[in-house]
Amino acid sequence: MRTLRREFLIAAGDIDWLQAEGNYVGLHVNGHDYLLRATLTDFLTQLDPALFVRVHRSHAVNLSRLREIEPLDGGDARLHMHDGSTVPCSRRYREALRGATAA
């Protein structure tokens, strides 16, 4: 990954969650945020689908960093991550999340 004219490596397992930001994807890693020029869909194809699951049109999470799933009215949910952050989970992706966490 390149940022500010420097390149560095981030282990996929260290990524807590990802967020789409236009033509960029925001990586949330151990309390730090990094922008990478890629779409969320394209970036997810490079990650292990057993570990990373899309939970919203704009968000994906690392299942090993998921602490709690809080159901909300209407079928949506709020995901509580190990770093203390929360990530939205839309009802459209709840079944995929349920299947991934059961595996």
mmCIF file of N, CA and C in Angstrom:
data_model
loop_
_atom_site.group_PDB
_atom_site.id
_atom_site.type_symbol
_atom_site.label_atom_id
_atom_site.label_comp_id
_atom_site.label_asym_id
_atom_site.label_seq_id
_atom_site.Cartn_x
_atom_site.Cartn_y
_atom_site.Cartn_z
ATOM 1 N N MET A 1 0.844 -1.162 0.000
ATOM 2 C CA MET A 1 0.000 0.000 0.000
ATOM 3 C C MET A 1 0.896 1.234 0.000
ATOM 4 N N ARG A 2 0.487 2.278 -0.717
ATOM 5 C CA ARG A 2 1.237 3.527 -0.776
ATOM 6 C C ARG A 2 0.453 4.632 -0.098
ATOM 7 N N THR A 3 1.140 5.420 0.679
ATOM 8 C CA THR A 3 0.536 6.613 1.251
ATOM 9 C C THR A 3 1.654 7.611 1.543
ATOM 10 N N LEU A 4 1.437 8.853 1.206
ATOM 11 C CA LEU A 4 2.412 9.918 1.420
ATOM 12 C C LEU A 4 3.805 9.538 0.928
ATOM 13 N N ARG A 5 3.855 9.005 -0.290
ATOM 14 C CA ARG A 5 5.099 8.614 -0.947
ATOM 15 C C ARG A 5 5.845 7.493 -0.237
ATOM 16 N N ARG A 6 5.175 6.787 0.636
ATOM 17 C CA ARG A 6 5.788 5.658 1.320
ATOM 18 C C ARG A 6 4.950 4.424 1.055
ATOM 19 N N GLU A 7 5.603 3.310 0.967
ATOM 20 C CA GLU A 7 4.906 2.040 0.789
ATOM 21 C C GLU A 7 5.099 1.206 2.039
ATOM 22 N N PHE A 8 4.050 0.506 2.435
ATOM 23 C CA PHE A 8 4.151 -0.378 3.577
ATOM 24 C C PHE A 8 3.156 -1.505 3.428
ATOM 25 N N LEU A 9 3.360 -2.554 4.176
ATOM 26 C CA LEU A 9 2.493 -3.729 4.113
ATOM 27 C C LEU A 9 1.575 -3.775 5.317
ATOM 28 N N ILE A 10 0.363 -4.210 5.056
ATOM 29 C CA ILE A 10 -0.604 -4.445 6.128
ATOM 30 C C ILE A 10 -1.079 -5.876 5.956
ATOM 31 N N ALA A 11 -0.983 -6.653 7.004
ATOM 32 C CA ALA A 11 -1.481 -8.025 6.952
ATOM 33 C C ALA A 11 -3.004 -7.987 6.897
ATOM 34 N N ALA A 12 -3.582 -8.787 6.022
ATOM 35 C CA ALA A 12 -5.048 -8.789 5.863
ATOM 36 C C ALA A 12 -5.735 -9.058 7.191
ATOM 37 N N GLY A 13 -5.181 -9.916 8.006
ATOM 38 C CA GLY A 13 -5.791 -10.243 9.296
ATOM 39 C C GLY A 13 -5.825 -9.090 10.275
ATOM 40 N N ASP A 14 -5.012 -8.039 10.015
ATOM 41 C CA ASP A 14 -4.996 -6.866 10.892
ATOM 42 C C ASP A 14 -6.091 -5.865 10.551
ATOM 43 N N ILE A 15 -6.744 -6.041 9.409
ATOM 44 C CA ILE A 15 -7.818 -5.128 8.997
ATOM 45 C C ILE A 15 -9.058 -5.430 9.840
ATOM 46 N N ASP A 16 -9.569 -4.422 10.541
ATOM 47 C CA ASP A 16 -10.770 -4.587 11.357
ATOM 48 C C ASP A 16 -12.018 -4.554 10.481
ATOM 49 N N TRP A 17 -12.137 -3.498 9.674
ATOM 50 C CA TRP A 17 -13.271 -3.356 8.771
ATOM 51 C C TRP A 17 -12.899 -2.418 7.638
ATOM 52 N N LEU A 18 -13.734 -2.439 6.598
ATOM 53 C CA LEU A 18 -13.490 -1.655 5.391
ATOM 54 C C LEU A 18 -14.725 -0.818 5.080
ATOM 55 N N GLN A 19 -14.490 0.335 4.464
ATOM 56 C CA GLN A 19 -15.602 1.218 4.098
ATOM 57 C C GLN A 19 -15.365 1.793 2.715
ATOM 58 N N ALA A 20 -16.360 1.688 1.851
ATOM 59 C CA ALA A 20 -16.281 2.272 0.516
ATOM 60 C C ALA A 20 -16.370 3.785 0.622
ATOM 61 N N GLU A 21 -15.498 4.454 -0.127
ATOM 62 C CA GLU A 21 -15.494 5.913 -0.176
ATOM 63 C C GLU A 21 -15.258 6.333 -1.615
ATOM 64 N N GLY A 22 -16.303 6.213 -2.433
ATOM 65 C CA GLY A 22 -16.181 6.522 -3.853
ATOM 66 C C GLY A 22 -15.308 5.490 -4.542
ATOM 67 N N ASN A 23 -14.264 5.961 -5.243
ATOM 68 C CA ASN A 23 -13.327 5.056 -5.903
ATOM 69 C C ASN A 23 -12.209 4.606 -4.975
ATOM 70 N N TYR A 24 -12.393 4.804 -3.698
ATOM 71 C CA TYR A 24 -11.412 4.411 -2.691
ATOM 72 C C TYR A 24 -12.060 3.469 -1.693
ATOM 73 N N VAL A 25 -11.218 2.732 -1.002
ATOM 74 C CA VAL A 25 -11.696 1.914 0.107
ATOM 75 C C VAL A 25 -10.889 2.329 1.331
ATOM 76 N N GLY A 26 -11.594 2.598 2.413
ATOM 77 C CA GLY A 26 -10.953 2.949 3.668
ATOM 78 C C GLY A 26 -10.707 1.684 4.475
ATOM 79 N N LEU A 27 -9.454 1.472 4.852
ATOM 80 C CA LEU A 27 -9.098 0.331 5.681
ATOM 81 C C LEU A 27 -8.963 0.827 7.115
ATOM 82 N N HIS A 28 -9.636 0.184 8.031
ATOM 83 C CA HIS A 28 -9.564 0.543 9.437
ATOM 84 C C HIS A 28 -8.744 -0.542 10.121
ATOM 85 N N VAL A 29 -7.528 -0.167 10.523
ATOM 86 C CA VAL A 29 -6.543 -1.123 11.017
ATOM 87 C C VAL A 29 -5.993 -0.650 12.361
ATOM 88 N N ASN A 30 -6.302 -1.376 13.415
ATOM 89 C CA ASN A 30 -5.745 -1.071 14.746
ATOM 90 C C ASN A 30 -5.853 0.414 15.109
ATOM 91 N N GLY A 31 -7.018 1.000 14.890
ATOM 92 C CA GLY A 31 -7.248 2.391 15.253
ATOM 93 C C GLY A 31 -6.763 3.411 14.236
ATOM 94 N N HIS A 32 -6.181 2.974 13.140
ATOM 95 C CA HIS A 32 -5.709 3.882 12.093
ATOM 96 C C HIS A 32 -6.552 3.679 10.837
ATOM 97 N N ASP A 33 -6.685 4.743 10.062
ATOM 98 C CA ASP A 33 -7.439 4.690 8.814
ATOM 99 C C ASP A 33 -6.499 4.928 7.641
ATOM 100 N N TYR A 34 -6.653 4.093 6.609
ATOM 101 C CA TYR A 34 -5.833 4.201 5.406
ATOM 102 C C TYR A 34 -6.753 4.178 4.197
ATOM 103 N N LEU A 35 -6.470 5.021 3.211
ATOM 104 C CA LEU A 35 -7.235 5.040 1.965
ATOM 105 C C LEU A 35 -6.427 4.353 0.878
ATOM 106 N N LEU A 36 -7.108 3.521 0.128
ATOM 107 C CA LEU A 36 -6.475 2.799 -0.965
ATOM 108 C C LEU A 36 -7.331 3.010 -2.204
ATOM 109 N N ARG A 37 -6.699 3.294 -3.321
ATOM 110 C CA ARG A 37 -7.462 3.524 -4.551
ATOM 111 C C ARG A 37 -7.922 2.188 -5.116
ATOM 112 N N ALA A 38 -9.131 1.814 -4.778
ATOM 113 C CA ALA A 38 -9.776 0.582 -5.246
ATOM 114 C C ALA A 38 -11.228 0.659 -4.805
ATOM 115 N N THR A 39 -12.068 -0.091 -5.458
ATOM 116 C CA THR A 39 -13.448 -0.161 -4.992
ATOM 117 C C THR A 39 -13.540 -1.256 -3.941
ATOM 118 N N LEU A 40 -14.541 -1.178 -3.113
ATOM 119 C CA LEU A 40 -14.738 -2.194 -2.082
ATOM 120 C C LEU A 40 -14.932 -3.563 -2.716
ATOM 121 N N THR A 41 -15.719 -3.625 -3.758
ATOM 122 C CA THR A 41 -15.978 -4.897 -4.441
ATOM 123 C C THR A 41 -14.686 -5.514 -4.965
ATOM 124 N N ASP A 42 -13.858 -4.712 -5.636
ATOM 125 C CA ASP A 42 -12.598 -5.218 -6.170
ATOM 126 C C ASP A 42 -11.642 -5.640 -5.065
ATOM 127 N N PHE A 43 -11.573 -4.861 -4.002
ATOM 128 C CA PHE A 43 -10.653 -5.176 -2.911
ATOM 129 C C PHE A 43 -11.063 -6.465 -2.202
ATOM 130 N N LEU A 44 -12.365 -6.667 -2.037
ATOM 131 C CA LEU A 44 -12.834 -7.879 -1.357
ATOM 132 C C LEU A 44 -12.480 -9.150 -2.129
ATOM 133 N N THR A 45 -12.316 -9.066 -3.445
ATOM 134 C CA THR A 45 -11.941 -10.257 -4.216
ATOM 135 C C THR A 45 -10.527 -10.717 -3.876
ATOM 136 N N GLN A 46 -9.722 -9.842 -3.284
ATOM 137 C CA GLN A 46 -8.346 -10.176 -2.916
ATOM 138 C C GLN A 46 -8.239 -10.728 -1.492
ATOM 139 N N LEU A 47 -9.325 -10.688 -0.751
ATOM 140 C CA LEU A 47 -9.319 -11.132 0.641
ATOM 141 C C LEU A 47 -10.018 -12.476 0.794
ATOM 142 N N ASP A 48 -9.695 -13.185 1.849
ATOM 143 C CA ASP A 48 -10.268 -14.498 2.141
ATOM 144 C C ASP A 48 -11.762 -14.350 2.457
ATOM 145 N N PRO A 49 -12.656 -14.936 1.641
ATOM 146 C CA PRO A 49 -14.098 -14.798 1.889
ATOM 147 C C PRO A 49 -14.553 -15.510 3.161
ATOM 148 N N ALA A 50 -13.741 -16.391 3.717
ATOM 149 C CA ALA A 50 -14.083 -17.029 4.986
ATOM 150 C C ALA A 50 -13.817 -16.081 6.153
ATOM 151 N N LEU A 51 -13.024 -15.052 5.928
ATOM 152 C CA LEU A 51 -12.660 -14.111 6.981
ATOM 153 C C LEU A 51 -13.349 -12.756 6.830
ATOM 154 N N PHE A 52 -13.529 -12.306 5.582
ATOM 155 C CA PHE A 52 -14.123 -10.988 5.323
ATOM 156 C C PHE A 52 -15.474 -11.143 4.660
ATOM 157 N N VAL A 53 -16.475 -10.439 5.192
ATOM 158 C CA VAL A 53 -17.821 -10.530 4.644
ATOM 159 C C VAL A 53 -18.408 -9.130 4.509
ATOM 160 N N ARG A 54 -19.079 -8.925 3.400
ATOM 161 C CA ARG A 54 -19.758 -7.651 3.169
ATOM 162 C C ARG A 54 -21.015 -7.628 4.024
ATOM 163 N N VAL A 55 -21.230 -6.505 4.726
ATOM 164 C CA VAL A 55 -22.364 -6.401 5.633
ATOM 165 C C VAL A 55 -23.277 -5.222 5.293
ATOM 166 N N HIS A 56 -22.887 -4.457 4.300
ATOM 167 C CA HIS A 56 -23.620 -3.248 3.928
ATOM 168 C C HIS A 56 -23.125 -2.851 2.541
ATOM 169 N N ARG A 57 -23.888 -2.056 1.860
ATOM 170 C CA ARG A 57 -23.457 -1.592 0.540
ATOM 171 C C ARG A 57 -22.072 -0.951 0.599
ATOM 172 N N SER A 58 -21.758 -0.305 1.704
ATOM 173 C CA SER A 58 -20.507 0.429 1.839
ATOM 174 C C SER A 58 -19.537 -0.137 2.873
ATOM 175 N N HIS A 59 -19.842 -1.282 3.470
ATOM 176 C CA HIS A 59 -19.001 -1.793 4.548
ATOM 177 C C HIS A 59 -18.782 -3.305 4.454
ATOM 178 N N ALA A 60 -17.612 -3.721 4.918
ATOM 179 C CA ALA A 60 -17.284 -5.140 5.076
ATOM 180 C C ALA A 60 -16.494 -5.266 6.372
ATOM 181 N N VAL A 61 -16.566 -6.425 7.009
ATOM 182 C CA VAL A 61 -15.875 -6.618 8.279
ATOM 183 C C VAL A 61 -15.011 -7.874 8.258
ATOM 184 N N ASN A 62 -14.018 -7.857 9.116
ATOM 185 C CA ASN A 62 -13.204 -9.021 9.399
ATOM 186 C C ASN A 62 -13.922 -9.780 10.509
ATOM 187 N N LEU A 63 -14.407 -10.979 10.226
ATOM 188 C CA LEU A 63 -15.206 -11.730 11.197
ATOM 189 C C LEU A 63 -14.452 -12.006 12.495
ATOM 190 N N SER A 64 -13.140 -12.121 12.419
ATOM 191 C CA SER A 64 -12.370 -12.388 13.637
ATOM 192 C C SER A 64 -12.296 -11.158 14.536
ATOM 193 N N ARG A 65 -12.675 -9.998 14.024
ATOM 194 C CA ARG A 65 -12.671 -8.752 14.815
ATOM 195 C C ARG A 65 -14.080 -8.353 15.270
ATOM 196 N N LEU A 66 -15.068 -9.156 14.929
ATOM 197 C CA LEU A 66 -16.461 -8.877 15.295
ATOM 198 C C LEU A 66 -16.720 -9.341 16.724
ATOM 199 N N ARG A 67 -17.201 -8.426 17.575
ATOM 200 C CA ARG A 67 -17.457 -8.740 18.971
ATOM 201 C C ARG A 67 -18.922 -9.068 19.235
ATOM 202 N N GLU A 68 -19.841 -8.297 18.612
ATOM 203 C CA GLU A 68 -21.265 -8.453 18.926
ATOM 204 C C GLU A 68 -22.123 -7.964 17.769
ATOM 205 N N ILE A 69 -23.256 -8.631 17.568
ATOM 206 C CA ILE A 69 -24.244 -8.217 16.574
ATOM 207 C C ILE A 69 -25.468 -7.735 17.336
ATOM 208 N N GLU A 70 -25.812 -6.477 17.173
ATOM 209 C CA GLU A 70 -26.968 -5.885 17.850
ATOM 210 C C GLU A 70 -28.107 -5.719 16.846
ATOM 211 N N PRO A 71 -29.151 -6.536 16.934
ATOM 212 C CA PRO A 71 -30.287 -6.406 16.013
ATOM 213 C C PRO A 71 -31.001 -5.067 16.213
ATOM 214 N N LEU A 72 -31.440 -4.481 15.112
ATOM 215 C CA LEU A 72 -32.197 -3.234 15.145
ATOM 216 C C LEU A 72 -33.561 -3.468 14.507
ATOM 217 N N ASP A 73 -34.458 -2.530 14.709
ATOM 218 C CA ASP A 73 -35.778 -2.625 14.092
ATOM 219 C C ASP A 73 -35.638 -2.646 12.566
ATOM 220 N N GLY A 74 -36.529 -3.368 11.903
ATOM 221 C CA GLY A 74 -36.552 -3.412 10.456
ATOM 222 C C GLY A 74 -35.597 -4.421 9.841
ATOM 223 N N GLY A 75 -34.912 -5.203 10.662
ATOM 224 C CA GLY A 75 -34.027 -6.230 10.127
ATOM 225 C C GLY A 75 -32.569 -5.824 10.001
ATOM 226 N N ASP A 76 -32.258 -4.540 10.189
ATOM 227 C CA ASP A 76 -30.871 -4.098 10.148
ATOM 228 C C ASP A 76 -30.178 -4.491 11.456
ATOM 229 N N ALA A 77 -28.882 -4.248 11.518
ATOM 230 C CA ALA A 77 -28.132 -4.544 12.737
ATOM 231 C C ALA A 77 -26.983 -3.562 12.873
ATOM 232 N N ARG A 78 -26.465 -3.480 14.070
ATOM 233 C CA ARG A 78 -25.270 -2.693 14.348
ATOM 234 C C ARG A 78 -24.217 -3.683 14.817
ATOM 235 N N LEU A 79 -23.052 -3.643 14.179
ATOM 236 C CA LEU A 79 -21.980 -4.562 14.528
ATOM 237 C C LEU A 79 -20.983 -3.847 15.424
ATOM 238 N N HIS A 80 -20.684 -4.448 16.550
ATOM 239 C CA HIS A 80 -19.714 -3.893 17.491
ATOM 240 C C HIS A 80 -18.397 -4.635 17.276
ATOM 241 N N MET A 81 -17.371 -3.873 16.971
ATOM 242 C CA MET A 81 -16.069 -4.447 16.653
ATOM 243 C C MET A 81 -15.175 -4.447 17.892
ATOM 244 N N HIS A 82 -14.115 -5.246 17.863
ATOM 245 C CA HIS A 82 -13.192 -5.334 18.995
ATOM 246 C C HIS A 82 -12.509 -4.011 19.311
ATOM 247 N N ASP A 83 -12.338 -3.141 18.306
ATOM 248 C CA ASP A 83 -11.674 -1.857 18.546
ATOM 249 C C ASP A 83 -12.619 -0.810 19.136
ATOM 250 N N GLY A 84 -13.878 -1.188 19.397
ATOM 251 C CA GLY A 84 -14.851 -0.266 19.980
ATOM 252 C C GLY A 84 -15.697 0.468 18.963
ATOM 253 N N SER A 85 -15.391 0.347 17.690
ATOM 254 C CA SER A 85 -16.165 1.018 16.649
ATOM 255 C C SER A 85 -17.432 0.213 16.335
ATOM 256 N N THR A 86 -18.363 0.869 15.675
ATOM 257 C CA THR A 86 -19.581 0.195 15.228
ATOM 258 C C THR A 86 -19.673 0.310 13.715
ATOM 259 N N VAL A 87 -20.224 -0.723 13.103
ATOM 260 C CA VAL A 87 -20.370 -0.790 11.652
ATOM 261 C C VAL A 87 -21.819 -1.155 11.353
ATOM 262 N N PRO A 88 -22.469 -0.459 10.411
ATOM 263 C CA PRO A 88 -23.856 -0.809 10.074
ATOM 264 C C PRO A 88 -23.920 -2.118 9.283
ATOM 265 N N CYS A 89 -24.990 -2.851 9.511
ATOM 266 C CA CYS A 89 -25.253 -4.074 8.743
ATOM 267 C C CYS A 89 -26.687 -3.978 8.240
ATOM 268 N N SER A 90 -26.853 -3.925 6.938
ATOM 269 C CA SER A 90 -28.199 -3.806 6.382
ATOM 270 C C SER A 90 -28.863 -5.175 6.321
ATOM 271 N N ARG A 91 -30.170 -5.175 6.333
ATOM 272 C CA ARG A 91 -30.916 -6.442 6.317
ATOM 273 C C ARG A 91 -30.618 -7.254 5.061
ATOM 274 N N ARG A 92 -30.245 -6.576 3.980
ATOM 275 C CA ARG A 92 -29.909 -7.263 2.731
ATOM 276 C C ARG A 92 -28.730 -8.220 2.918
ATOM 277 N N TYR A 93 -27.807 -7.877 3.803
ATOM 278 C CA TYR A 93 -26.604 -8.686 4.004
ATOM 279 C C TYR A 93 -26.644 -9.511 5.292
ATOM 280 N N ARG A 94 -27.713 -9.428 6.060
ATOM 281 C CA ARG A 94 -27.794 -10.154 7.342
ATOM 282 C C ARG A 94 -27.669 -11.660 7.163
ATOM 283 N N GLU A 95 -28.301 -12.217 6.136
ATOM 284 C CA GLU A 95 -28.259 -13.666 5.927
ATOM 285 C C GLU A 95 -26.834 -14.137 5.622
ATOM 286 N N ALA A 96 -26.099 -13.366 4.818
ATOM 287 C CA ALA A 96 -24.705 -13.727 4.517
ATOM 288 C C ALA A 96 -23.859 -13.663 5.783
ATOM 289 N N LEU A 97 -24.111 -12.673 6.616
ATOM 290 C CA LEU A 97 -23.386 -12.566 7.885
ATOM 291 C C LEU A 97 -23.727 -13.725 8.796
ATOM 292 N N ARG A 98 -24.987 -14.070 8.865
ATOM 293 C CA ARG A 98 -25.440 -15.167 9.720
ATOM 294 C C ARG A 98 -24.779 -16.482 9.274
ATOM 295 N N GLY A 99 -24.747 -16.715 7.977
ATOM 296 C CA GLY A 99 -24.117 -17.921 7.451
ATOM 297 C C GLY A 99 -22.613 -17.949 7.697
ATOM 298 N N ALA A 100 -21.975 -16.796 7.591
ATOM 299 C CA ALA A 100 -20.520 -16.723 7.782
ATOM 300 C C ALA A 100 -20.153 -16.927 9.252
ATOM 301 N N THR A 101 -20.949 -16.393 10.169
ATOM 302 C CA THR A 101 -20.614 -16.531 11.583
ATOM 303 C C THR A 101 -20.945 -17.928 12.100
ATOM 304 N N ALA A 102 -21.839 -18.636 11.424
ATOM 305 C CA ALA A 102 -22.192 -19.998 11.834
ATOM 306 C C ALA A 102 -21.146 -21.001 11.380
ATOM 307 N N ALA A 103 -20.400 -20.656 10.334
ATOM 308 C CA ALA A 103 -19.400 -21.582 9.781
ATOM 309 C C ALA A 103 -18.183 -21.711 10.666
#
